[in-house]
């Protein structure tokens, strides 16, 4: 909506006229809980709701979205497989924050799990007067009776960690407890932990994560824990983790030097750290048959052979543990059209999920007697999105979901050489026969073919408004999901949009991981413009093929996608008619100084480096908003408690656009963290607001 420029100008009176404020008059909006900033946020929220909640179908959208999200017919996905048991977090209308529960593996695979509730998160929050949000549990193998439960106040990345006993179903009286912080913790044994947390001044990296790993013994104060590894302040983080393999727990410490590079160390006790031979940009995947399994992000020379980027490789753990040289062996190399995304090990099978032209495929890998790797495809529905969730060790089972934009999710239990067994299949939540979905390819500025998925209603003639969702960063592939679950928690927005005769598009632009490391690196650092060019190419392809008219295309992106849509609309305000920007980065001059921003310098570059600011400055959304340019309406949504991407980015973008007389919609939730909504009620409200926004702007032509 338009707001009087005078009201924004009045807000420019700053408390202190410091030199930075003279350069950026909206720095006060970076004060997350500042009274003045929150007053402005509440004003924006009220204005947005005042317009959109009055739209004719808003309440219908909200209620329907809530019913869809709360539907008890949902996949009870395994959160963890704990030996012969499975845990799950269940959320519905009665339990918006969730029930953490456990069932036997046999009853779960049989499709009739006998659940026992371990923690009722809603009841716990009410009892303790806390707005707890579940952030998972780490249970000590191989018995899996003691767990470290992580609970976040309001959904931030910071957690409180508390020891829980699955046998008694209670928190352990006097057990391990770690105060609220961005903590990384792992079991060493039942009486000791490796803890990376906020130990006070100088214990955090510039990214705000812990850099010191300490061994903490039961019965002693955390202040007496002994340091076992210390990263540099300029590192991103240090994190411990353990993996079961061959009836042994292997414990590792990862020292992340940048977002994409680091060192992996094998921990064998105090003073016994052995650096593994993993290349600094390789990714640890699992442990299998005495081997450390990893994926390569750059080619690796092994003797006379060069192993390609994107390949899965293995190293002998016995050699690593003994301090002997460990040479990599090739496990699986993707084809030109493939990207290996997910890996999980059971006792005798290494399960690998790959993308092939953005469609999911699952493979079962086994070792032959001669040491060769045998690969067999798993028979799942073609041209679908597949997610490898977990594997059950002794049972040699893998759990995978299969879904498409028009196909509701189904959960399968997969055993090598056997027909996949349906554990749970959801009924359709809409009539898919009224829609069509197809994969198309646009040609970007440099000639690269960019895939995208298009959903439309059958019988719709002529060009219609379109919504394009994209991300384009951090190796994160965007794969089609059921229309009731648009990516990044916008709920059933996609379904509502196409039901009313419009087009919905999921774009697979560069910067993501759709075709492996090369797809990501193509838009890294100084090449970021390629992701924007790819988005423009998809939009222009919709116009040239008669799907949508120019100026009637909305673009949607969240987090890194906020950089994408911000830069894209600055560059082509003529092409787009509306923008949805969720939890966005916007001020790329200061992003590395705000919350976790410093950890992403490996993705975007360092604005304090003049050579790198030279290319960042060309697209930074905040700095490239120009006075006198008519931008299409932008809807910003975010969370006050987002402690990953600073809410100041969205606030400042909104203020600058408003100052220059452009229509802005804004909604900031008080809780929810980076995922924004803390429960289904907030997710449903957001879906309704966004649908109303698109209808108002693109369909009705209002600003």
PDB file of N, CA and C in Angstrom, residues 504-571:
ATOM      1  N   UNK A 504       1.686 -21.175 -11.495  1.00  0.00           N
ATOM      2  CA  UNK A 504       2.703 -21.266 -10.449  1.00  0.00           C
ATOM      3  C   UNK A 504       3.945 -21.918 -11.026  1.00  0.00           C
ATOM      4  N   UNK A 505       5.107 -21.324 -10.730  1.00  0.00           N
ATOM      5  CA  UNK A 505       6.369 -21.768 -11.320  1.00  0.00           C
ATOM      6  C   UNK A 505       7.411 -21.964 -10.227  1.00  0.00           C
ATOM      7  N   UNK A 506       8.133 -23.058 -10.293  1.00  0.00           N
ATOM      8  CA  UNK A 506       9.299 -23.294  -9.443  1.00  0.00           C
ATOM      9  C   UNK A 506      10.516 -23.295 -10.351  1.00  0.00           C
ATOM     10  N   UNK A 507      11.410 -22.322 -10.145  1.00  0.00           N
ATOM     11  CA  UNK A 507      12.554 -22.138 -11.036  1.00  0.00           C
ATOM     12  C   UNK A 507      13.823 -22.718 -10.430  1.00  0.00           C
ATOM     13  N   UNK A 508      14.603 -23.425 -11.237  1.00  0.00           N
ATOM     14  CA  UNK A 508      15.820 -24.101 -10.778  1.00  0.00           C
ATOM     15  C   UNK A 508      17.062 -23.352 -11.258  1.00  0.00           C
ATOM     16  N   UNK A 509      17.195 -22.111 -10.773  1.00  0.00           N
ATOM     17  CA  UNK A 509      18.254 -21.235 -11.251  1.00  0.00           C
ATOM     18  C   UNK A 509      19.606 -21.608 -10.652  1.00  0.00           C
ATOM     19  N   UNK A 510      20.655 -21.107 -11.262  1.00  0.00           N
ATOM     20  CA  UNK A 510      22.002 -21.393 -10.778  1.00  0.00           C
ATOM     21  C   UNK A 510      22.259 -20.742  -9.416  1.00  0.00           C
ATOM     22  N   UNK A 511      23.180 -21.354  -8.696  1.00  0.00           N
ATOM     23  CA  UNK A 511      23.433 -20.988  -7.312  1.00  0.00           C
ATOM     24  C   UNK A 511      22.952 -22.085  -6.388  1.00  0.00           C
ATOM     25  N   UNK A 512      21.948 -22.844  -6.831  1.00  0.00           N
ATOM     26  CA  UNK A 512      21.453 -23.989  -6.082  1.00  0.00           C
ATOM     27  C   UNK A 512      22.285 -25.231  -6.380  1.00  0.00           C
ATOM     28  N   UNK A 513      21.740 -26.395  -6.029  1.00  0.00           N
ATOM     29  CA  UNK A 513      22.480 -27.635  -6.224  1.00  0.00           C
ATOM     30  C   UNK A 513      21.820 -28.584  -7.196  1.00  0.00           C
ATOM     31  N   UNK A 514      20.955 -28.076  -8.069  1.00  0.00           N
ATOM     32  CA  UNK A 514      20.185 -28.942  -8.957  1.00  0.00           C
ATOM     33  C   UNK A 514      21.058 -29.805  -9.867  1.00  0.00           C
ATOM     34  N   UNK A 515      22.229 -29.309 -10.238  1.00  0.00           N
ATOM     35  CA  UNK A 515      23.161 -30.084 -11.072  1.00  0.00           C
ATOM     36  C   UNK A 515      24.517 -30.213 -10.391  1.00  0.00           C
ATOM     37  N   UNK A 516      24.511 -30.255  -9.081  1.00  0.00           N
ATOM     38  CA  UNK A 516      25.740 -30.491  -8.346  1.00  0.00           C
ATOM     39  C   UNK A 516      26.574 -29.241  -8.141  1.00  0.00           C
ATOM     40  N   UNK A 517      27.849 -29.424  -7.739  1.00  0.00           N
ATOM     41  CA  UNK A 517      28.713 -28.279  -7.404  1.00  0.00           C
ATOM     42  C   UNK A 517      28.837 -27.250  -8.518  1.00  0.00           C
ATOM     43  N   UNK A 518      28.849 -27.699  -9.764  1.00  0.00           N
ATOM     44  CA  UNK A 518      29.041 -26.735 -10.863  1.00  0.00           C
ATOM     45  C   UNK A 518      27.875 -25.748 -10.947  1.00  0.00           C
ATOM     46  N   UNK A 519      26.666 -26.203 -10.604  1.00  0.00           N
ATOM     47  CA  UNK A 519      25.488 -25.326 -10.674  1.00  0.00           C
ATOM     48  C   UNK A 519      25.571 -24.245  -9.597  1.00  0.00           C
ATOM     49  N   UNK A 520      26.115 -24.624  -8.447  1.00  0.00           N
ATOM     50  CA  UNK A 520      26.306 -23.669  -7.364  1.00  0.00           C
ATOM     51  C   UNK A 520      27.422 -22.691  -7.687  1.00  0.00           C
ATOM     52  N   UNK A 521      28.564 -23.214  -8.093  1.00  0.00           N
ATOM     53  CA  UNK A 521      29.734 -22.369  -8.318  1.00  0.00           C
ATOM     54  C   UNK A 521      29.545 -21.405  -9.479  1.00  0.00           C
ATOM     55  N   UNK A 522      28.635 -21.739 -10.383  1.00  0.00           N
ATOM     56  CA  UNK A 522      28.391 -20.859 -11.532  1.00  0.00           C
ATOM     57  C   UNK A 522      27.863 -19.499 -11.113  1.00  0.00           C
ATOM     58  N   UNK A 523      27.240 -19.418  -9.917  1.00  0.00           N
ATOM     59  CA  UNK A 523      26.686 -18.144  -9.450  1.00  0.00           C
ATOM     60  C   UNK A 523      27.302 -17.708  -8.134  1.00  0.00           C
ATOM     61  N   UNK A 524      28.491 -18.180  -7.838  1.00  0.00           N
ATOM     62  CA  UNK A 524      29.153 -17.859  -6.582  1.00  0.00           C
ATOM     63  C   UNK A 524      29.931 -16.552  -6.696  1.00  0.00           C
ATOM     64  N   UNK A 525      29.972 -15.792  -5.602  1.00  0.00           N
ATOM     65  CA  UNK A 525      30.803 -14.589  -5.489  1.00  0.00           C
ATOM     66  C   UNK A 525      30.590 -13.635  -6.653  1.00  0.00           C
ATOM     67  N   UNK A 526      31.626 -13.405  -7.462  1.00  0.00           N
ATOM     68  CA  UNK A 526      31.540 -12.403  -8.523  1.00  0.00           C
ATOM     69  C   UNK A 526      30.593 -12.797  -9.649  1.00  0.00           C
ATOM     70  N   UNK A 527      30.119 -14.056  -9.638  1.00  0.00           N
ATOM     71  CA  UNK A 527      29.214 -14.530 -10.691  1.00  0.00           C
ATOM     72  C   UNK A 527      27.747 -14.511 -10.267  1.00  0.00           C
ATOM     73  N   UNK A 528      27.418 -13.805  -9.189  1.00  0.00           N
ATOM     74  CA  UNK A 528      26.052 -13.806  -8.665  1.00  0.00           C
ATOM     75  C   UNK A 528      25.024 -13.344  -9.699  1.00  0.00           C
ATOM     76  N   UNK A 529      25.435 -12.482 -10.578  1.00  0.00           N
ATOM     77  CA  UNK A 529      24.502 -11.949 -11.565  1.00  0.00           C
ATOM     78  C   UNK A 529      23.849 -13.062 -12.385  1.00  0.00           C
ATOM     79  N   UNK A 530      24.530 -14.185 -12.515  1.00  0.00           N
ATOM     80  CA  UNK A 530      23.954 -15.273 -13.314  1.00  0.00           C
ATOM     81  C   UNK A 530      22.635 -15.777 -12.733  1.00  0.00           C
ATOM     82  N   UNK A 531      22.523 -15.800 -11.410  1.00  0.00           N
ATOM     83  CA  UNK A 531      21.255 -16.263 -10.829  1.00  0.00           C
ATOM     84  C   UNK A 531      20.133 -15.281 -11.139  1.00  0.00           C
ATOM     85  N   UNK A 532      20.448 -13.983 -11.152  1.00  0.00           N
ATOM     86  CA  UNK A 532      19.434 -12.986 -11.504  1.00  0.00           C
ATOM     87  C   UNK A 532      19.065 -13.111 -12.987  1.00  0.00           C
ATOM     88  N   UNK A 533      20.087 -13.310 -13.837  1.00  0.00           N
ATOM     89  CA  UNK A 533      19.825 -13.500 -15.268  1.00  0.00           C
ATOM     90  C   UNK A 533      18.945 -14.717 -15.510  1.00  0.00           C
ATOM     91  N   UNK A 534      19.179 -15.779 -14.732  1.00  0.00           N
ATOM     92  CA  UNK A 534      18.376 -16.996 -14.889  1.00  0.00           C
ATOM     93  C   UNK A 534      16.917 -16.735 -14.543  1.00  0.00           C
ATOM     94  N   UNK A 535      16.690 -15.987 -13.464  1.00  0.00           N
ATOM     95  CA  UNK A 535      15.312 -15.669 -13.085  1.00  0.00           C
ATOM     96  C   UNK A 535      14.640 -14.818 -14.156  1.00  0.00           C
ATOM     97  N   UNK A 536      15.370 -13.818 -14.652  1.00  0.00           N
ATOM     98  CA  UNK A 536      14.819 -13.000 -15.742  1.00  0.00           C
ATOM     99  C   UNK A 536      14.470 -13.877 -16.943  1.00  0.00           C
ATOM    100  N   UNK A 537      15.331 -14.846 -17.245  1.00  0.00           N
ATOM    101  CA  UNK A 537      15.115 -15.710 -18.406  1.00  0.00           C
ATOM    102  C   UNK A 537      13.842 -16.535 -18.254  1.00  0.00           C
ATOM    103  N   UNK A 538      13.601 -17.053 -17.042  1.00  0.00           N
ATOM    104  CA  UNK A 538      12.379 -17.826 -16.812  1.00  0.00           C
ATOM    105  C   UNK A 538      11.160 -16.928 -16.991  1.00  0.00           C
ATOM    106  N   UNK A 539      11.197 -15.726 -16.414  1.00  0.00           N
ATOM    107  CA  UNK A 539      10.066 -14.804 -16.545  1.00  0.00           C
ATOM    108  C   UNK A 539       9.827 -14.437 -18.014  1.00  0.00           C
ATOM    109  N   UNK A 540      10.904 -14.148 -18.727  1.00  0.00           N
ATOM    110  CA  UNK A 540      10.763 -13.781 -20.143  1.00  0.00           C
ATOM    111  C   UNK A 540      10.251 -14.950 -20.972  1.00  0.00           C
ATOM    112  N   UNK A 541      10.615 -16.171 -20.567  1.00  0.00           N
ATOM    113  CA  UNK A 541      10.110 -17.351 -21.272  1.00  0.00           C
ATOM    114  C   UNK A 541       8.612 -17.510 -21.062  1.00  0.00           C
ATOM    115  N   UNK A 542       8.127 -17.172 -19.863  1.00  0.00           N
ATOM    116  CA  UNK A 542       6.686 -17.206 -19.618  1.00  0.00           C
ATOM    117  C   UNK A 542       5.960 -16.213 -20.518  1.00  0.00           C
ATOM    118  N   UNK A 543       6.580 -15.052 -20.730  1.00  0.00           N
ATOM    119  CA  UNK A 543       5.974 -14.036 -21.590  1.00  0.00           C
ATOM    120  C   UNK A 543       5.993 -14.478 -23.051  1.00  0.00           C
ATOM    121  N   UNK A 544       7.160 -14.940 -23.517  1.00  0.00           N
ATOM    122  CA  UNK A 544       7.303 -15.288 -24.936  1.00  0.00           C
ATOM    123  C   UNK A 544       6.483 -16.503 -25.336  1.00  0.00           C
ATOM    124  N   UNK A 545       6.181 -17.383 -24.374  1.00  0.00           N
ATOM    125  CA  UNK A 545       5.384 -18.574 -24.678  1.00  0.00           C
ATOM    126  C   UNK A 545       3.910 -18.380 -24.381  1.00  0.00           C
ATOM    127  N   UNK A 546       3.517 -17.160 -24.005  1.00  0.00           N
ATOM    128  CA  UNK A 546       2.115 -16.847 -23.810  1.00  0.00           C
ATOM    129  C   UNK A 546       1.521 -17.305 -22.501  1.00  0.00           C
ATOM    130  N   UNK A 547       2.369 -17.693 -21.549  1.00  0.00           N
ATOM    131  CA  UNK A 547       1.851 -18.133 -20.247  1.00  0.00           C
ATOM    132  C   UNK A 547       1.374 -16.943 -19.434  1.00  0.00           C
ATOM    133  N   UNK A 548       2.173 -15.882 -19.420  1.00  0.00           N
ATOM    134  CA  UNK A 548       1.865 -14.707 -18.602  1.00  0.00           C
ATOM    135  C   UNK A 548       2.207 -13.431 -19.354  1.00  0.00           C
ATOM    136  N   UNK A 549       1.475 -12.364 -19.082  1.00  0.00           N
ATOM    137  CA  UNK A 549       1.834 -11.083 -19.688  1.00  0.00           C
ATOM    138  C   UNK A 549       2.938 -10.399 -18.887  1.00  0.00           C
ATOM    139  N   UNK A 550       3.743  -9.634 -19.562  1.00  0.00           N
ATOM    140  CA  UNK A 550       4.772  -8.844 -18.902  1.00  0.00           C
ATOM    141  C   UNK A 550       4.122  -7.909 -17.886  1.00  0.00           C
ATOM    142  N   UNK A 551       4.726  -7.834 -16.697  1.00  0.00           N
ATOM    143  CA  UNK A 551       4.190  -6.985 -15.652  1.00  0.00           C
ATOM    144  C   UNK A 551       3.149  -7.660 -14.788  1.00  0.00           C
ATOM    145  N   UNK A 552       2.784  -8.899 -15.119  1.00  0.00           N
ATOM    146  CA  UNK A 552       1.823  -9.660 -14.318  1.00  0.00           C
ATOM    147  C   UNK A 552       2.491 -10.890 -13.695  1.00  0.00           C
ATOM    148  N   UNK A 553       3.801 -10.801 -13.503  1.00  0.00           N
ATOM    149  CA  UNK A 553       4.562 -11.906 -12.937  1.00  0.00           C
ATOM    150  C   UNK A 553       5.065 -11.499 -11.560  1.00  0.00           C
ATOM    151  N   UNK A 554       4.737 -12.289 -10.557  1.00  0.00           N
ATOM    152  CA  UNK A 554       5.262 -12.084  -9.211  1.00  0.00           C
ATOM    153  C   UNK A 554       6.454 -13.005  -9.004  1.00  0.00           C
ATOM    154  N   UNK A 555       7.439 -12.521  -8.257  1.00  0.00           N
ATOM    155  CA  UNK A 555       8.588 -13.354  -7.912  1.00  0.00           C
ATOM    156  C   UNK A 555       8.650 -13.486  -6.398  1.00  0.00           C
ATOM    157  N   UNK A 556       9.004 -14.684  -5.951  1.00  0.00           N
ATOM    158  CA  UNK A 556       9.026 -14.992  -4.518  1.00  0.00           C
ATOM    159  C   UNK A 556      10.361 -15.618  -4.158  1.00  0.00           C
ATOM    160  N   UNK A 557      10.955 -15.137  -3.068  1.00  0.00           N
ATOM    161  CA  UNK A 557      12.199 -15.715  -2.574  1.00  0.00           C
ATOM    162  C   UNK A 557      12.335 -15.448  -1.098  1.00  0.00           C
ATOM    163  N   UNK A 558      13.026 -16.347  -0.414  1.00  0.00           N
ATOM    164  CA  UNK A 558      13.161 -16.216   1.031  1.00  0.00           C
ATOM    165  C   UNK A 558      14.612 -16.407   1.434  1.00  0.00           C
ATOM    166  N   UNK A 559      15.059 -15.637   2.443  1.00  0.00           N
ATOM    167  CA  UNK A 559      16.431 -15.710   2.947  1.00  0.00           C
ATOM    168  C   UNK A 559      17.388 -15.282   1.834  1.00  0.00           C
ATOM    169  N   UNK A 560      18.240 -16.186   1.343  1.00  0.00           N
ATOM    170  CA  UNK A 560      19.050 -15.859   0.170  1.00  0.00           C
ATOM    171  C   UNK A 560      18.165 -15.465  -1.006  1.00  0.00           C
ATOM    172  N   UNK A 561      16.970 -16.063  -1.069  1.00  0.00           N
ATOM    173  CA  UNK A 561      16.028 -15.681  -2.114  1.00  0.00           C
ATOM    174  C   UNK A 561      15.594 -14.236  -2.012  1.00  0.00           C
ATOM    175  N   UNK A 562      15.760 -13.624  -0.818  1.00  0.00           N
ATOM    176  CA  UNK A 562      15.476 -12.203  -0.680  1.00  0.00           C
ATOM    177  C   UNK A 562      16.480 -11.348  -1.430  1.00  0.00           C
ATOM    178  N   UNK A 563      17.755 -11.772  -1.419  1.00  0.00           N
ATOM    179  CA  UNK A 563      18.761 -11.097  -2.254  1.00  0.00           C
ATOM    180  C   UNK A 563      18.354 -11.210  -3.715  1.00  0.00           C
ATOM    181  N   UNK A 564      17.939 -12.416  -4.088  1.00  0.00           N
ATOM    182  CA  UNK A 564      17.557 -12.690  -5.472  1.00  0.00           C
ATOM    183  C   UNK A 564      16.440 -11.779  -5.948  1.00  0.00           C
ATOM    184  N   UNK A 565      15.299 -11.776  -5.229  1.00  0.00           N
ATOM    185  CA  UNK A 565      14.157 -11.003  -5.722  1.00  0.00           C
ATOM    186  C   UNK A 565      14.399  -9.510  -5.576  1.00  0.00           C
ATOM    187  N   UNK A 566      15.177  -9.116  -4.551  1.00  0.00           N
ATOM    188  CA  UNK A 566      15.496  -7.701  -4.403  1.00  0.00           C
ATOM    189  C   UNK A 566      16.332  -7.185  -5.555  1.00  0.00           C
ATOM    190  N   UNK A 567      17.359  -7.950  -5.904  1.00  0.00           N
ATOM    191  CA  UNK A 567      18.202  -7.546  -7.037  1.00  0.00           C
ATOM    192  C   UNK A 567      17.424  -7.613  -8.344  1.00  0.00           C
ATOM    193  N   UNK A 568      16.606  -8.660  -8.494  1.00  0.00           N
ATOM    194  CA  UNK A 568      15.879  -8.853  -9.753  1.00  0.00           C
ATOM    195  C   UNK A 568      14.901  -7.719 -10.022  1.00  0.00           C
ATOM    196  N   UNK A 569      14.152  -7.297  -8.998  1.00  0.00           N
ATOM    197  CA  UNK A 569      13.175  -6.240  -9.234  1.00  0.00           C
ATOM    198  C   UNK A 569      13.864  -4.897  -9.436  1.00  0.00           C
ATOM    199  N   UNK A 570      15.017  -4.692  -8.794  1.00  0.00           N
ATOM    200  CA  UNK A 570      15.773  -3.466  -9.059  1.00  0.00           C
ATOM    201  C   UNK A 570      16.206  -3.399 -10.517  1.00  0.00           C
ATOM    202  N   UNK A 571      16.607  -4.556 -11.048  1.00  0.00           N
ATOM    203  CA  UNK A 571      17.126  -4.592 -12.413  1.00  0.00           C
ATOM    204  C   UNK A 571      16.021  -4.562 -13.462  1.00  0.00           C
TER     205      UNK A 571
END
